XYZ file of C-alpha atoms in Angstrom:
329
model
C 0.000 0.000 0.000
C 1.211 3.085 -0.745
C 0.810 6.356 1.217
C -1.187 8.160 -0.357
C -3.982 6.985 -2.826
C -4.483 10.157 -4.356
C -2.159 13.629 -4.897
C -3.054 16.798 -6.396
C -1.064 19.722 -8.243
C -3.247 22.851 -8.152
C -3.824 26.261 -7.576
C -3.400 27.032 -3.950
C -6.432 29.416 -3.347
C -8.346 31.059 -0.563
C -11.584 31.116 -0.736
C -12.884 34.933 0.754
C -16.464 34.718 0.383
C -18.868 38.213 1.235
C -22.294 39.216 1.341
C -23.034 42.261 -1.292
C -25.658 43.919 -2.783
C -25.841 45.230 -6.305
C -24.739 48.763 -5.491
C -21.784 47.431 -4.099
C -20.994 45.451 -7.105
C -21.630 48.956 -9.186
C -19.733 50.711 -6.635
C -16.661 49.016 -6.911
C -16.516 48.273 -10.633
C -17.238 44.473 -10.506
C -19.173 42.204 -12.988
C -21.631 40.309 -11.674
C -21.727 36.430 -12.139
C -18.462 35.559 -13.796
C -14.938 34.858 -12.572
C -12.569 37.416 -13.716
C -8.932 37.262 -13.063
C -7.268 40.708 -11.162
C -3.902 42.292 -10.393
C -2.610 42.238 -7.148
C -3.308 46.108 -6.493
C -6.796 45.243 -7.411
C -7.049 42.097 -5.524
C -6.252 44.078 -1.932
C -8.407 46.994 -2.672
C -11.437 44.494 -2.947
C -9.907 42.272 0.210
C -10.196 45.255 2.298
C -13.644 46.418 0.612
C -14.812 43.005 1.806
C -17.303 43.154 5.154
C -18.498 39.738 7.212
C -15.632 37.161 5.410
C -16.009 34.088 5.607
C -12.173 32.130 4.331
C -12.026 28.934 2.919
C -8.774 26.595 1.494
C -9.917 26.574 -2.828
C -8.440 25.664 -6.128
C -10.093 23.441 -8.575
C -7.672 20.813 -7.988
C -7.654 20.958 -4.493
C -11.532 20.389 -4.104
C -11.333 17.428 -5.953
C -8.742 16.037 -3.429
C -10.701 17.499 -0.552
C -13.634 15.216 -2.172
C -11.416 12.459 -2.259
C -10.372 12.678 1.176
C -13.887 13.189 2.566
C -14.890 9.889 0.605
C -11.916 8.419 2.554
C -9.009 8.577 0.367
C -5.419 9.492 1.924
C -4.587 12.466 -0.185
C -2.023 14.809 -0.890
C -1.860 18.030 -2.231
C 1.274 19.779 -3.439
C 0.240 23.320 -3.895
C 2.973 27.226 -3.279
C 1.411 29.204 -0.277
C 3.677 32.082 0.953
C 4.518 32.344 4.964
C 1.474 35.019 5.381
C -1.515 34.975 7.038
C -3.876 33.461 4.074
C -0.725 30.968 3.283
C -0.672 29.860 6.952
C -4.751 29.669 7.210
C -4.876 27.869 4.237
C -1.938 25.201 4.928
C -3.585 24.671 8.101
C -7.603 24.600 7.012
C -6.155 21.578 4.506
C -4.255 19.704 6.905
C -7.146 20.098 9.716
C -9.397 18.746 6.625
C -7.256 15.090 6.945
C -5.199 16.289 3.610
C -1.461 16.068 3.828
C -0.289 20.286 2.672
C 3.121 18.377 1.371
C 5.111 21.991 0.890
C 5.992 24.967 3.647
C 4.279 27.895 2.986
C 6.968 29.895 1.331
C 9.709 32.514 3.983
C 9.309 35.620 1.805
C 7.912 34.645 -0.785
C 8.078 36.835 -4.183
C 4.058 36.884 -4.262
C 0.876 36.957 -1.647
C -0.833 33.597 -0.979
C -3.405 33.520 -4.061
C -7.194 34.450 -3.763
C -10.757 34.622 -5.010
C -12.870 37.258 -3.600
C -16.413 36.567 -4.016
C -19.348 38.581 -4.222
C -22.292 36.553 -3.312
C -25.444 38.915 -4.037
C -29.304 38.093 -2.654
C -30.409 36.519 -5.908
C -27.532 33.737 -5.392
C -25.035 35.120 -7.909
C -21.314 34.883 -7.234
C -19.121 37.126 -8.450
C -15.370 36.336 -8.679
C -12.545 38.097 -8.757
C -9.138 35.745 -8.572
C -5.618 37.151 -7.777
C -3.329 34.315 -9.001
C -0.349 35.224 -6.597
C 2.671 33.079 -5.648
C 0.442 29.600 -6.567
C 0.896 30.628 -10.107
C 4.347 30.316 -9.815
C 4.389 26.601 -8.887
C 7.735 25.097 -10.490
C 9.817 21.610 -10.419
C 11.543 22.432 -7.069
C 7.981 22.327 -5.498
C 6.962 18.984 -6.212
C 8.837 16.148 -4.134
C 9.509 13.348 -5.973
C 8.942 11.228 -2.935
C 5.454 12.050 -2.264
C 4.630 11.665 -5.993
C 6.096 7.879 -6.210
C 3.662 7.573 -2.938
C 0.918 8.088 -4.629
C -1.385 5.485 -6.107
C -2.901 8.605 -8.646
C -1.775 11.955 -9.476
C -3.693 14.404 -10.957
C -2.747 17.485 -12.458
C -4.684 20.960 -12.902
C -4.728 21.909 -16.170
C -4.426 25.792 -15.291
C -0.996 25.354 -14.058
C 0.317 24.497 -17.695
C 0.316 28.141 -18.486
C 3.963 28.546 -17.773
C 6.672 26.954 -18.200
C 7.398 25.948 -14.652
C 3.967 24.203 -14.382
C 4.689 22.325 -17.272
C 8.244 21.417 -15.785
C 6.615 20.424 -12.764
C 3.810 18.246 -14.325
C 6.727 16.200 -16.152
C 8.410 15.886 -13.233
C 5.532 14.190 -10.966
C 3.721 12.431 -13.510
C 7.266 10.663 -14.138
C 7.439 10.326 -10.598
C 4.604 8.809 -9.708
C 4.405 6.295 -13.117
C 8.420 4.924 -12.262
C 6.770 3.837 -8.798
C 3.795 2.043 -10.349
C 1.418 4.969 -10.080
C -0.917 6.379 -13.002
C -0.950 10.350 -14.005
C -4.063 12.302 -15.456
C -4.850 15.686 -16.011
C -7.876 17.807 -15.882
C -8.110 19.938 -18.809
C -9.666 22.953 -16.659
C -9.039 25.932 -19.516
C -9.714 25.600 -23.405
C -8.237 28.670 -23.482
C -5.118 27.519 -21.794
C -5.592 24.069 -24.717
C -5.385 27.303 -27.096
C -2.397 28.807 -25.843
C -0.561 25.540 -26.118
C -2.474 23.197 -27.716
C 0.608 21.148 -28.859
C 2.438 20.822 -25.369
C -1.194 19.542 -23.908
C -1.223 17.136 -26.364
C 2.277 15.943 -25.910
C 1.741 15.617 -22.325
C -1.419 13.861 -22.800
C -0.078 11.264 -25.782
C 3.464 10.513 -23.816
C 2.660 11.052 -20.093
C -0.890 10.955 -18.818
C -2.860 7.596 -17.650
C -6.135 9.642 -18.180
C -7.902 12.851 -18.947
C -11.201 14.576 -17.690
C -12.453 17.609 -19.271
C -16.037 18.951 -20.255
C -17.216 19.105 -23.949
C -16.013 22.667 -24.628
C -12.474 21.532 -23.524
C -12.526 18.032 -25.107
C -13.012 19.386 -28.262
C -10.355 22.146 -27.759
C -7.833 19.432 -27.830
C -8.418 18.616 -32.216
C -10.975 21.334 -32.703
C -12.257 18.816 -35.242
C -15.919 19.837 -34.663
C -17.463 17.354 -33.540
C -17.518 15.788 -30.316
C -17.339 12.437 -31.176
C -14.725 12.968 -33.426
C -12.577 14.711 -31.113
C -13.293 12.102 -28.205
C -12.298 9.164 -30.717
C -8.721 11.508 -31.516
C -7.944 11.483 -27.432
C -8.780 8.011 -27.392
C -6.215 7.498 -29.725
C -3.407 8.827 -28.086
C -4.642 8.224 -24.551
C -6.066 4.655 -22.838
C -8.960 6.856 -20.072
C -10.835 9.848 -21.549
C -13.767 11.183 -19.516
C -16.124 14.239 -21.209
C -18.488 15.582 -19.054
C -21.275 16.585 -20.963
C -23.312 18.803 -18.336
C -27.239 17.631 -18.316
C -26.025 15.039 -21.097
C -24.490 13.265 -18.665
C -20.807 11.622 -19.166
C -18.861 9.743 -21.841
C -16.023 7.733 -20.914
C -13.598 5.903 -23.642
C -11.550 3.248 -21.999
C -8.663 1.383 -24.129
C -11.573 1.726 -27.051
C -14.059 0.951 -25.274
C -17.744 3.181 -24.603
C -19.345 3.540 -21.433
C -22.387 6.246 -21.274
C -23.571 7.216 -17.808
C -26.608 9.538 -17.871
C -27.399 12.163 -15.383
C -30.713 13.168 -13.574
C -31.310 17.084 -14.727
C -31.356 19.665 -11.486
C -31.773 23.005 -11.092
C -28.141 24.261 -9.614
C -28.182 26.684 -6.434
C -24.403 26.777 -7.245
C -22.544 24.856 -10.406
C -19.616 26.173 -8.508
C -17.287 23.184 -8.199
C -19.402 20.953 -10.118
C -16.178 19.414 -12.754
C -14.014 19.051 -9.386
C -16.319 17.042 -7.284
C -17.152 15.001 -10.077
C -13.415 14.165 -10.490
C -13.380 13.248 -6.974
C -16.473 10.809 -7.358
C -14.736 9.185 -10.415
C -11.398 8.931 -9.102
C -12.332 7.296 -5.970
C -13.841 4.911 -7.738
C -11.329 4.260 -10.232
C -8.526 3.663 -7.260
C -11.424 1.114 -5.555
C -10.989 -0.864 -9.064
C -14.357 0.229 -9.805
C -16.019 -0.757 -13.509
C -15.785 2.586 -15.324
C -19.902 2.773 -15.450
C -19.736 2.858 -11.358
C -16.828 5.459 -11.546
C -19.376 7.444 -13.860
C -22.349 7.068 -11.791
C -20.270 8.202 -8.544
C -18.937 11.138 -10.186
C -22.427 12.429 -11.446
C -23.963 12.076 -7.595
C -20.937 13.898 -6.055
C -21.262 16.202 -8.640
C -24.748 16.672 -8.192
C -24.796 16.871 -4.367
C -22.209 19.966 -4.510
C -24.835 22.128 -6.908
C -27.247 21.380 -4.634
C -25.654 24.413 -2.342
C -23.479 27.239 -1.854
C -19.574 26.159 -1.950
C -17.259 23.852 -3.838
C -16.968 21.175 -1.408
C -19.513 18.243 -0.053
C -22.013 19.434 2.868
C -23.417 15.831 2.807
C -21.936 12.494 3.053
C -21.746 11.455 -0.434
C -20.821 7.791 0.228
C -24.038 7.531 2.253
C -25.699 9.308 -1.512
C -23.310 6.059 -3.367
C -25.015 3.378 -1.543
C -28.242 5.009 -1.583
C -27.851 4.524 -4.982
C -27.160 0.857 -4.731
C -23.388 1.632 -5.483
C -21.297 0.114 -2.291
C-alpha cells in the first residue's frame, strides 16, 4: 500500500467569500456572475472592501482532493502558499481537513498567498474576482519526488500548464509517480489555456498521462475537429482513459476503445460552482477502488450533483451515504 492513494497539483487558493448587494458590485466596478482574473493592487483593494468574510482553502484541484479525502481517500496536495496569514490559514484549514499540505508555505515569498474574492449577491449570484499570486508560480523544485512515487494517482490541474514551470513540474511528478507504479491524469480545466498551447497539452497527454477529464467545450479544444465524437475518438487514440463531461447530457467515458455512457438526472443548480471538481473526486475514488468505469461514472455524477445542490465547492453531505443510496457500495 502506498501512502497516499491520491495527490493533487493545483492552484493554492483562498476562498474569501462576502455578502453584497448590487450597489456594491456597481460601486466598486465588478461584474456580476463571472470569474474574472485581477492584479494584485486590485485584488487588496477588494480584500479590504470586503465586510463579514467568511475564508475557505480553494483551487479546482484541491476540491477534488478534498472530495477524495472526505470519501476516505489518503490524499495529498502539493500546492505554493507564501509564509502570510492566508498561506498559513490555508496550509492549516487543509491539513485540519485530513489532507497532507506536502510543501511549507513559502519565507518571503516573491508573491501573496493567491485568492478569489467573491461577491455573493441576494439573488444567489457569485461574483469572482481571482488574484493568481505566488500559486501561479508553482515550479519543479515544489513537487517532491517522494510524495509523488507515494501516490497510487496523481492528478494534475490543467491551469498550471500556463507557464513553463507548471509544465516542468507536471513532467516531473507524472514521471514520478508512473516509475513507482502509479498512473498520471490531467484535468483539462481551460480551453483557453488548450489554445495557448495546444501542442504541449497534447504531448503531455499522448506521452505522459494515464487519463484525462475535461467537459465538452475543452474536449473538443484538444483537435478542434468539430465534432464531439470525433474529437473524443482523436484522445482516445493517443490516450487509454478519456472522460467528457457533458453537463445535463451526462458523461462519456472511452476506456482502451471501449464506450461507457452514464446519464445524469437534470437539477436546477443553487451553485454549479465546483461541479467538474467534485465530479473528479467521485470518479477517481472509484477508479482507485478498481471500480467498472460505469460505477466510476455514476459516482462522479452524484458527487457532482450533491455539490450544486448548495453554496460552496466542497460536499455538505456524506456522499458515500448518496453512493449506496444509490445501490453503489
Amino acid at each position: 500500500m502506498k501512502k497516499y492513494q491520491l495527490a493533487g497539483i493545483g492552484n493554492a487558493v483562498v476562498d474569501v467569500i462576502s455578502r453584497s448587494d448590487d450597489s456594491f458590485l456597481d460601486h466598486m466596478g465588478i461584474e456580476k456572475g463571472i470569474m474574472q482574473l485581477i492584479e494584485r493592487e486590485r485584488g487588496e483593494t477588494l480584500y479590504a472592501a470586503m465586510g463579514n468574510r467568511v475564508q475557505t482553502p480553494g483551487g479546482s484541484l484541491a476540491n477534488t482532493v478534498a472530495g477524495a479525502g472526505a470519501l476516505g481517500l489518503k490524499t495529498a496536495f502539493i500546492g505554493r502558499v507564501k509564509n502570510d496569514t492566508l498561506g498559513k490559514f490555508y496550509a492549516d484549514a487543509m491539513t485540519n481537513e485530513g489532507i497532507a499540505f506536502v510543501n511549507t508555505p513559502v519565507e518571503g515569498g516573491e508573491l501573496p498567498t493567491s485568492r478569489c474574492m467573491i461577491f455573493v449577491t441576494p439573488d444567489g449570484e457569485r461574483s469572482m474576482n481571482t488574484y493568481l499570486g505566488i500559486s501561479s508560480e508553482l515550479g519543479p523544485d515544489d513537487v517532491d519526488e517522494d510524495v509523488c512515487a507515494e501516490a497510487e494517482v496523481i492528478f494534475l490541474e490543467g491551469y498550471l500548464f500556463d507557464k513553463d514551470k507548471g509544465k516542468q513540474a507536471f513532467m516531473k511528478a507524472a514521471r514520478a509517480c508512473k516509475a513507482a507504479g502509479g498512473i498520471a491524469g490531467i484535468a483539462i480545466s481551460d480551453p483557453f489555456c488548450v489554445e495557448r498551447h495546444r501542442a504541449d497539452f497534447l504531448k503531455l497527454i499522448e506521452e505522459e498521462m494515464d487519463f484525462v477529464i475535461g467537459n465538452e467545450a475543452e474536449i473538443c479544444s484538444l483537435y478542434q475537429n468539430g465534432d464531439l465524437e470525433a474529437d473524443l475518438a482523436a484522445v482516445g487514440a493517443i490516450c487509454p482513459l478519456v472522460v467528457c463531461t457533458r453537463s445535463g447530457d451526462g458523461v462519456t467515458i472511452l476506456r482502451d476503445g471501449v464506450r461507457t455512457d452514464v446519464s445524469v438526472k437534470k437539477v436546477v443548480p443553487v451553485d454549479a460552482t465546483g461541479a467538474g471538481d467534485q465530479f473528479a473526486a467521485g470518479f477517481l475514488y472509484a477508479l482507485v477502488k478498481g471500480h467498472d468505469m460505469a460505477t466510476c461514472g455514476k459516482m462522479g455524477t452524484i458527487a457532482a450533483s450533491e455539490v450544486i445542490s448548495h453554496m460552496g465547492p466542497r460536499p455538505e453531505a456524506d456522499v458515500k451515504t448518496l453512493f449506496e443510496a444509490a445501490g453503489l457500495s
